[in-house]
Coordinates of C-alpha atoms in Angstrom, one line a residue:
X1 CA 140.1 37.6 49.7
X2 CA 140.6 41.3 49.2
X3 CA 141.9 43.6 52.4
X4 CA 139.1 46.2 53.6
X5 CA 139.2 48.8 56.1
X6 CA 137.8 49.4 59.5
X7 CA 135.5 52.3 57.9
X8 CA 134.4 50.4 55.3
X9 CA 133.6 48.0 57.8
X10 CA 131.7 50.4 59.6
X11 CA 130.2 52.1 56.5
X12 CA 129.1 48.7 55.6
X13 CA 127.3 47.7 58.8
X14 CA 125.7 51.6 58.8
X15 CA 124.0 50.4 55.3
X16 CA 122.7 47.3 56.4
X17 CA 121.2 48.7 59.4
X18 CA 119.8 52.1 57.1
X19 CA 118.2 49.2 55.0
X20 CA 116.8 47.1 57.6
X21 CA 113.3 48.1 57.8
X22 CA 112.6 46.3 61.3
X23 CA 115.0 48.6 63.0
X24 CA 114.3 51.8 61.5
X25 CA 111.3 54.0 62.9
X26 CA 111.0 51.6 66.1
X27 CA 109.2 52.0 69.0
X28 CA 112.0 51.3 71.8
X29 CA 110.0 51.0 76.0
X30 CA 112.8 51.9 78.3
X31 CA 114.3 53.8 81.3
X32 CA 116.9 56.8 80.9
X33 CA 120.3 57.0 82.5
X34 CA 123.3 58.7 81.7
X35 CA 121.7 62.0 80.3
X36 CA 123.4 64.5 79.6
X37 CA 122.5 67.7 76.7
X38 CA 125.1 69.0 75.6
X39 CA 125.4 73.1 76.4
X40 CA 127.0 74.2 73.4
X41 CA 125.5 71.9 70.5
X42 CA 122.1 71.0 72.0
X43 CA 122.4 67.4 71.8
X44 CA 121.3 64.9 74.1
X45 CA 123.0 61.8 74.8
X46 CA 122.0 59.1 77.2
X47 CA 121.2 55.2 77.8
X48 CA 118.5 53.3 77.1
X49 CA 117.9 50.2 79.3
X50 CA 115.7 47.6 80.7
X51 CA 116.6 45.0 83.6
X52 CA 118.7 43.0 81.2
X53 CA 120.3 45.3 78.7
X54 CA 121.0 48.7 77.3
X55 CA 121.7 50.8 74.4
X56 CA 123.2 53.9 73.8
X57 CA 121.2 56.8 72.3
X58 CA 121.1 60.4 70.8
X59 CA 119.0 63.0 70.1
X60 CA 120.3 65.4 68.0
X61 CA 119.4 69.7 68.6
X62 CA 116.7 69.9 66.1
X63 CA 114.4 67.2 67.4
X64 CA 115.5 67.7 71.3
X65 CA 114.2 71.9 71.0
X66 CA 110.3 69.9 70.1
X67 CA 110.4 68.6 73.5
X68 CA 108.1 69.9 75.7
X69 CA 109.5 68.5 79.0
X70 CA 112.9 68.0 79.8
X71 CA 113.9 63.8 80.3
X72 CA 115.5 62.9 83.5
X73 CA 117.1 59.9 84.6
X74 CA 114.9 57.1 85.9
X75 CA 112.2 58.1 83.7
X76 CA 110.1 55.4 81.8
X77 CA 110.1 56.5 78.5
X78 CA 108.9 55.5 74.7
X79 CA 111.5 56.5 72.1
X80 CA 111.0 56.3 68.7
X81 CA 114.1 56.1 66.4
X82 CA 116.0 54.1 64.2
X83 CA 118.8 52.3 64.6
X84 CA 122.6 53.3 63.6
X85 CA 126.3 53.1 63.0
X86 CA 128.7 55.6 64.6
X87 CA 131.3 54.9 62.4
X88 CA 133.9 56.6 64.6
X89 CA 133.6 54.4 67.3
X90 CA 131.9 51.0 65.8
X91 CA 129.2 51.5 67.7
X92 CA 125.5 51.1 67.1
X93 CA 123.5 53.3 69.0
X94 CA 119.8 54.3 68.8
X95 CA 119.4 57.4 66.8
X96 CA 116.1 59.1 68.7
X97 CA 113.1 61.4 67.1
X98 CA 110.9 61.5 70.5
X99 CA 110.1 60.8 73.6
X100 CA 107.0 59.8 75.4
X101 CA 106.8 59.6 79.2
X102 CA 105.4 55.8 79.7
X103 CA 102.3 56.7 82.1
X104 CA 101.7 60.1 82.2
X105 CA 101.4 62.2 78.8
X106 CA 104.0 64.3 77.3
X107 CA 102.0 67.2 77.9
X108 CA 101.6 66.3 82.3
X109 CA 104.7 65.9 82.4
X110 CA 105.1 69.1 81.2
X111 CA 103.4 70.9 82.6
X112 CA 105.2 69.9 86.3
X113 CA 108.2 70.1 85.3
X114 CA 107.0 73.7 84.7
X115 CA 105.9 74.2 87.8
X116 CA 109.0 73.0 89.3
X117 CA 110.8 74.8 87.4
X118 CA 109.0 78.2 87.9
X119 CA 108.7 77.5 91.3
X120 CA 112.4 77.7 92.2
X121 CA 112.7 80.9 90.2
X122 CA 110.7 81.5 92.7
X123 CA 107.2 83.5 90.9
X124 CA 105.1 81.2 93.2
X125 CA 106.5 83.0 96.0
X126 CA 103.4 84.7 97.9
X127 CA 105.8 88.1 98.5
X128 CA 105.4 88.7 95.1
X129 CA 101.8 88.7 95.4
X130 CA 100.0 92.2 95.6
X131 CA 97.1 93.4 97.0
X132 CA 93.7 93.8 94.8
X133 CA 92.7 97.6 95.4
X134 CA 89.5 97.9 97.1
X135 CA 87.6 100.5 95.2
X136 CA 89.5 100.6 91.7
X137 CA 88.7 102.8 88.6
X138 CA 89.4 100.9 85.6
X139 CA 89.0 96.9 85.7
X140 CA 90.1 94.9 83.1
X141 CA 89.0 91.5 81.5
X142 CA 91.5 89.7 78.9
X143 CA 89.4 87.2 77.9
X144 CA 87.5 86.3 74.4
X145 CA 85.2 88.7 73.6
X146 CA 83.0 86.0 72.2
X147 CA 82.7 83.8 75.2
X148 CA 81.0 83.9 78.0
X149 CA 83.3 84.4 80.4
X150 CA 83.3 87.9 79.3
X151 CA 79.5 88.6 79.6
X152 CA 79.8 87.1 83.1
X153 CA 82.4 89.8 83.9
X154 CA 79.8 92.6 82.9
X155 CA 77.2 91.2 84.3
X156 CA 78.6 91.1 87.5
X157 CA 80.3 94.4 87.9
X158 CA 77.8 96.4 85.6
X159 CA 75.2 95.1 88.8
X160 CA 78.0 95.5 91.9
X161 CA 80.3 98.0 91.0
X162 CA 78.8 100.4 88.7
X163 CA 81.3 103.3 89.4
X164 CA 84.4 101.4 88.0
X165 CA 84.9 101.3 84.1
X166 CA 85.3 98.2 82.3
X167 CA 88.0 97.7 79.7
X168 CA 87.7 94.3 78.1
X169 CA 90.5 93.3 75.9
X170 CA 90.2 90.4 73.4
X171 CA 92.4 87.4 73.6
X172 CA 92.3 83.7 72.1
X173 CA 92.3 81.7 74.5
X174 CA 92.8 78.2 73.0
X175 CA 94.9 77.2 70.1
X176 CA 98.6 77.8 69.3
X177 CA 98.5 81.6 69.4
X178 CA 96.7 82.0 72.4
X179 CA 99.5 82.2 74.9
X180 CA 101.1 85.4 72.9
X181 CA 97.5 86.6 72.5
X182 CA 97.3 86.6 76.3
X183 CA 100.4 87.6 77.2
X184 CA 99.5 90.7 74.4
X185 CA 96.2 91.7 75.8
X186 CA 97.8 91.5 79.4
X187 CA 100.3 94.7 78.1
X188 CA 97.2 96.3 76.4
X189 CA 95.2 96.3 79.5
X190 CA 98.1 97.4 81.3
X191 CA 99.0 100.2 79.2
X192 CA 95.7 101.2 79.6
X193 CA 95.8 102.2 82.9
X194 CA 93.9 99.1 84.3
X195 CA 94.3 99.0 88.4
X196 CA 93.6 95.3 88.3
X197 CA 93.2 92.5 85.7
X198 CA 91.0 89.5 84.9
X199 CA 92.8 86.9 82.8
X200 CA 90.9 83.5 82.2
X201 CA 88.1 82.1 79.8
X202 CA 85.2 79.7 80.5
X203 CA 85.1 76.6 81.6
X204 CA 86.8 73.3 79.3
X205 CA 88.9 70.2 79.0
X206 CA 92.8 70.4 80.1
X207 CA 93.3 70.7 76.6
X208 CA 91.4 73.4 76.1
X209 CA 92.9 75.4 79.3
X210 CA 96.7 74.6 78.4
X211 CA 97.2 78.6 77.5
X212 CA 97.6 78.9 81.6
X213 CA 99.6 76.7 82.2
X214 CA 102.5 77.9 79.3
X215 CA 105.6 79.7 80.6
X216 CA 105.2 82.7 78.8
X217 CA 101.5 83.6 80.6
X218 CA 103.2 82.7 83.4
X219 CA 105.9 85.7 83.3
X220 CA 103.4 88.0 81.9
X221 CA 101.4 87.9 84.6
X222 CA 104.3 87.8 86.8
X223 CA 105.8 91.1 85.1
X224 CA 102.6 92.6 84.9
X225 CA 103.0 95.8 87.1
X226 CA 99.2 96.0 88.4
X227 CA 97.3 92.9 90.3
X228 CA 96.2 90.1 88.2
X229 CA 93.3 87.6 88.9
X230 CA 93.1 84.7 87.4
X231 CA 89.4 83.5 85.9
X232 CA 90.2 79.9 84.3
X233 CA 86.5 78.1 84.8
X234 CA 87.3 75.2 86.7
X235 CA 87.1 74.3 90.6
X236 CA 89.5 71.8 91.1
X237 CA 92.8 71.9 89.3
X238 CA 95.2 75.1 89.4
X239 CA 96.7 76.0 86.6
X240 CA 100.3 77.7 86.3
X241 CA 98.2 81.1 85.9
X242 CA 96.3 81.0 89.2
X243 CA 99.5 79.9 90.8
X244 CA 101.3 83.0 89.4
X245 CA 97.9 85.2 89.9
X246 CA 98.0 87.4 92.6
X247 CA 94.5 86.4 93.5
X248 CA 92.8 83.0 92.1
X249 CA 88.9 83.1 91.0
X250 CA 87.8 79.6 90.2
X251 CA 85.0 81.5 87.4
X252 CA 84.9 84.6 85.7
X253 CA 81.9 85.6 87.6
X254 CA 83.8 84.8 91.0
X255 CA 86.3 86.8 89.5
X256 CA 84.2 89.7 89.3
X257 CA 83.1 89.8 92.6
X258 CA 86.7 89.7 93.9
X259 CA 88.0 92.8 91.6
X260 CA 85.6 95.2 93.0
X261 CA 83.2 95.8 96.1
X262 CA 79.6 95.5 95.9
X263 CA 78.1 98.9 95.9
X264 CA 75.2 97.7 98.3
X265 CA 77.6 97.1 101.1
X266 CA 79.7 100.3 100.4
X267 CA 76.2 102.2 100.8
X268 CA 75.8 100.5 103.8
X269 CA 79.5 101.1 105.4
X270 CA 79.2 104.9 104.3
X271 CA 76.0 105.0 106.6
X272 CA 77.9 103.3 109.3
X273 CA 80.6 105.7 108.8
X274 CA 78.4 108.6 108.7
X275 CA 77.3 107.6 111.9
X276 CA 80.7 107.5 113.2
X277 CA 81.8 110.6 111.8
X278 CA 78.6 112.6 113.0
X279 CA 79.6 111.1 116.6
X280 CA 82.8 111.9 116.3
X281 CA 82.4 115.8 115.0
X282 CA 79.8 116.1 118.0
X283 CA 82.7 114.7 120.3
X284 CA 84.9 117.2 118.8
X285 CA 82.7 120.1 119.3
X286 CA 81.8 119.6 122.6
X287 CA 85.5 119.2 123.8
X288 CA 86.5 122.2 121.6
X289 CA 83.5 124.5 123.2
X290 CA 85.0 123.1 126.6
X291 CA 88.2 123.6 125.9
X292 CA 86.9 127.0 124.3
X293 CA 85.3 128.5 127.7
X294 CA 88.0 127.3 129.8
X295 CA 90.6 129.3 127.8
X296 CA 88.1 132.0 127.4
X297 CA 87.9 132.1 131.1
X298 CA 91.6 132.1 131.2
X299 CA 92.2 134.9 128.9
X300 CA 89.3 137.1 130.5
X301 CA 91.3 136.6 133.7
X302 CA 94.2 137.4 132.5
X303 CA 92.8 140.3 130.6
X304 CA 94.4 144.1 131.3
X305 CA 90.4 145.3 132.0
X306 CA 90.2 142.4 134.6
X307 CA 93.5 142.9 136.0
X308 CA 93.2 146.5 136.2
X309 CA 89.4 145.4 138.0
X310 CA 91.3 143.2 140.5
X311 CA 94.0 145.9 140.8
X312 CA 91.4 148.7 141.8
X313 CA 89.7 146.3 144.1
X314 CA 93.3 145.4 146.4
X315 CA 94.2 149.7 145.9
X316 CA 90.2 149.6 147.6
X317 CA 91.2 147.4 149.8
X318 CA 94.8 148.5 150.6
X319 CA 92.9 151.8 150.9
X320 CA 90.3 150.9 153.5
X321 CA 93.0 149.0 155.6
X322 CA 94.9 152.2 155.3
X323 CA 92.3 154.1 156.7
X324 CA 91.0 151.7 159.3
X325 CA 95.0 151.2 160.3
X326 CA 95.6 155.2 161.0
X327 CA 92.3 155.6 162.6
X328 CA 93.1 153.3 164.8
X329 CA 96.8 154.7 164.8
X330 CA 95.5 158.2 165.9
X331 CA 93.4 157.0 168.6
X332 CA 96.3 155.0 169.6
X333 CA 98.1 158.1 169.7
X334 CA 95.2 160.0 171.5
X335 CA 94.8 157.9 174.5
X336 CA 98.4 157.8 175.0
X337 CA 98.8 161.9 174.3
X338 CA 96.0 161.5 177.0
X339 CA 97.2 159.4 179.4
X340 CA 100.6 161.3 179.2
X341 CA 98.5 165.0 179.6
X342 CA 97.0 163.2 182.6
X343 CA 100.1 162.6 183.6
X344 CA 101.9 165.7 183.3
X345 CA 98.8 167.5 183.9
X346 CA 99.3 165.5 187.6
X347 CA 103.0 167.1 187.6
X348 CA 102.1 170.6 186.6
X349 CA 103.1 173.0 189.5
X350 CA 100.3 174.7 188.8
X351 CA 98.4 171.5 190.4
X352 CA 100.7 171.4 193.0
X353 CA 99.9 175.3 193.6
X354 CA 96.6 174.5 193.9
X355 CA 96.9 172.3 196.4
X356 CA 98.4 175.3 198.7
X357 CA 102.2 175.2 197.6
X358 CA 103.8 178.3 195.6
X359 CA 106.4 179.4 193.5
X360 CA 109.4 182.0 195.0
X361 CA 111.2 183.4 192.2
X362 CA 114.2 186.0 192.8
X363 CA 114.3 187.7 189.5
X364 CA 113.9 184.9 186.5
X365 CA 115.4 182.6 189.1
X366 CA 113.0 179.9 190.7
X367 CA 114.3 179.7 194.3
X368 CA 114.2 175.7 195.9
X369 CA 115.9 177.2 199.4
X370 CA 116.5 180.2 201.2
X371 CA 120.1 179.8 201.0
X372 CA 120.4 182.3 198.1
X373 CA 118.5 185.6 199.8
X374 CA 119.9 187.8 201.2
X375 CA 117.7 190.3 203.8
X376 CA 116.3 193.1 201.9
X377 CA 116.5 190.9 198.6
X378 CA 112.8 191.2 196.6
X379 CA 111.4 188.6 195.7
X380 CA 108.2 187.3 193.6
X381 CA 105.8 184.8 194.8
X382 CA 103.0 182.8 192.5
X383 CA 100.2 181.1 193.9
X384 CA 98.0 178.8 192.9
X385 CA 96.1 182.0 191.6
X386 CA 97.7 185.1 191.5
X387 CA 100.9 186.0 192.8
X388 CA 103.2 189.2 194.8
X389 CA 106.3 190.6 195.5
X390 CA 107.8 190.9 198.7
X391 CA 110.8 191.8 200.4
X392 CA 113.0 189.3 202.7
X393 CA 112.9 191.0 206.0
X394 CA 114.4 187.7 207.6
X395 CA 115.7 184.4 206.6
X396 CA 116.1 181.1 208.1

């Protein structure tokens, strides 16, 4: 018997497994553990196993980037493969082509482990969301032109908001290229000078509304630098887009009433208003004409004409005390100068004279005694009336 190697061993086993038609293009059920993609190559390598046995699979880079959702462990899965050598090793592992969740579809599955994923990048997050402009210029609709979704749109705003301008953008939204025919007319619109968007279509199946829930919608609306509403037509489910949306319509039409006011009401709140400012103006006016004759009164008394008024009226006053004051001065003075006349008047010797006494004088001298005459001195005598001289013949 001849002497063979270990890798022609292998090699053989690997051909007898290629050529085995019952283990080539199976269909394995199972659940994944051990997986692991590898950062560099792109490879993905992990177990496949059931309650009573497992086998060891890969999935090589070209076949893992066609995966739409990412396998975890504990997932029930159907892989379909064939089965092989690793000739390195001796091992025979399961060489994989796809996987299908077991229960939910691929595409479900999918579509949350988007949402998880986008989610803790965090473009859910309501601070990103902005406000929708209450009276905007420019609205626009990225939508099919040939659906009715976009008729709705007009319809509505051409019969609320007839001042804004529409600017409809046409977009496929079902099919392959719809997501970067979206993601396209949302730049367009935005370009445009749009102050809000509506993205969405019409109603349809989940099939037909997959271009919302895609990853690259989802960061086009997210980058998108004015507010986006989302318009998908249905009530229930949310899709990726009106998570991302910074305002979710669940129709076109719905959408259309939330991107602008209705004219009617604005009519109504500029009567209101009208009213308010009217009030407000006459408020105004009357304080103002208040405020307006108090400080007129203020300046007018503080005017040079008034104070030179109020100065000639004290100087008037001033003036007639003045005058009252020295007449009663003067009189003051009188009836003292009279009561003092009286008085001397009552000690004039020529009162006393009258009264019978007399005055001796011995040349300019007024005598008081006889002590100072001498006998033949003359003498002059005044009376009460009249007077004489005389000549002492005797003294005593």
């Amino acid at each position: 018997m001849p002497v063979i190697t270990v890798t022609q061993i292998n090699r053989y086993i690997g051909s007898v497994l290629k050529n085995d038609r019952n283990i080539q293009g199976v269909m394995v059920r199972g659940e994944i553990s051990n997986y692991v993609k590898h950062f560099r190559s792109g490879h993905v390598y992990f177990t496949l196993k059931d309650s009573e046995s497992s086998i060891k699979a890969v999935m090589f880079a070209n076949s893992a980037m066609r995966l739409k959702f990412e396998p975890e462990d504990g997932m029930s899965v159907i892989v379909s493969g064939s089965i092989g050598v690793y000739e390195r090793d001796g091992a025979y592992q399961l060489y994989v082509n796809d996987i299908i969740p077991e229960g939910a579809g691929k595409a479900n599955v999918a579509l949350e482990q988007l949402k998880k994923k986008l989610q803790k990048e965090g473009i859910f997050d309501t601070a990103h969301k902005r406000p929708i402009p209450s009276m905007p210029k420019k609205i626009g609709a990225v939508t099919s032109l040939s659906g009715a979704a976009v008729r709705d749109i007009i319809n509505v705003l051409s019969r609320r908001y007839p001042l804004g301008e529409i600017y409809a953008v046409n977009a496929l939204v079902q099919g392959e290229a719809a997501a970067d025919s979206v993601c396209r007319g949302i730049i367009r619109a935005e370009a445009a000078g749009c102050d809000v968007i509506i993205v969405g279509r019409g109603g349809g199946s989940s099939e037909d509304l997959s271009v919302f829930n895609t990853e690259k919608v989802a960061y086009a609306i997210y980058n998108c630098k004015v507010p986006v509403i989302s318009a998908v037509g249905h009530e229930t489910d949310f899709t990726i887009a009106d998570l991302v949306a910074d305002l979710r319509a669940p129709t076109p039409s719905a959408a259309a009433e939330l991107a602008a006011p209705d004219i009617a009401l604005l009519y109504v709140k500029l009567s209101v208003m009208e009213r308010r400012i009217e009030k407000a103006a006459g408020n105004c006016f009357d304080k103002a004409t208040d405020r307006f004759t108090a400080l007129n009164a203020r300046l007018l008394a503080q005017s040079p004409e008034k104070r030179l008024k109020l100065t000639e009226e004290r100087l008037s006053a001033l003036e007639k005390r003045s005058e009252t004051a020295l007449l009663r001065y003067i009189d003051k003075l009188e009836r003292a100068l009279a009561e003092k006349a009286a008085r001397l008047d009552s000690l004039s010797p020529l009162k006393v004279l009258s009264r019978g006494y007399s005055l001796v004088y011995k040349g300019e001298k007024l005598l008081n005694s006889s002590g100072k005459l001498e006998k033949g001195d003359s003498i002059r005598i005044t009376f009460g009336s009249g007077g004489a001289e005389a000549e002492i013949k005797d003294k005593w």
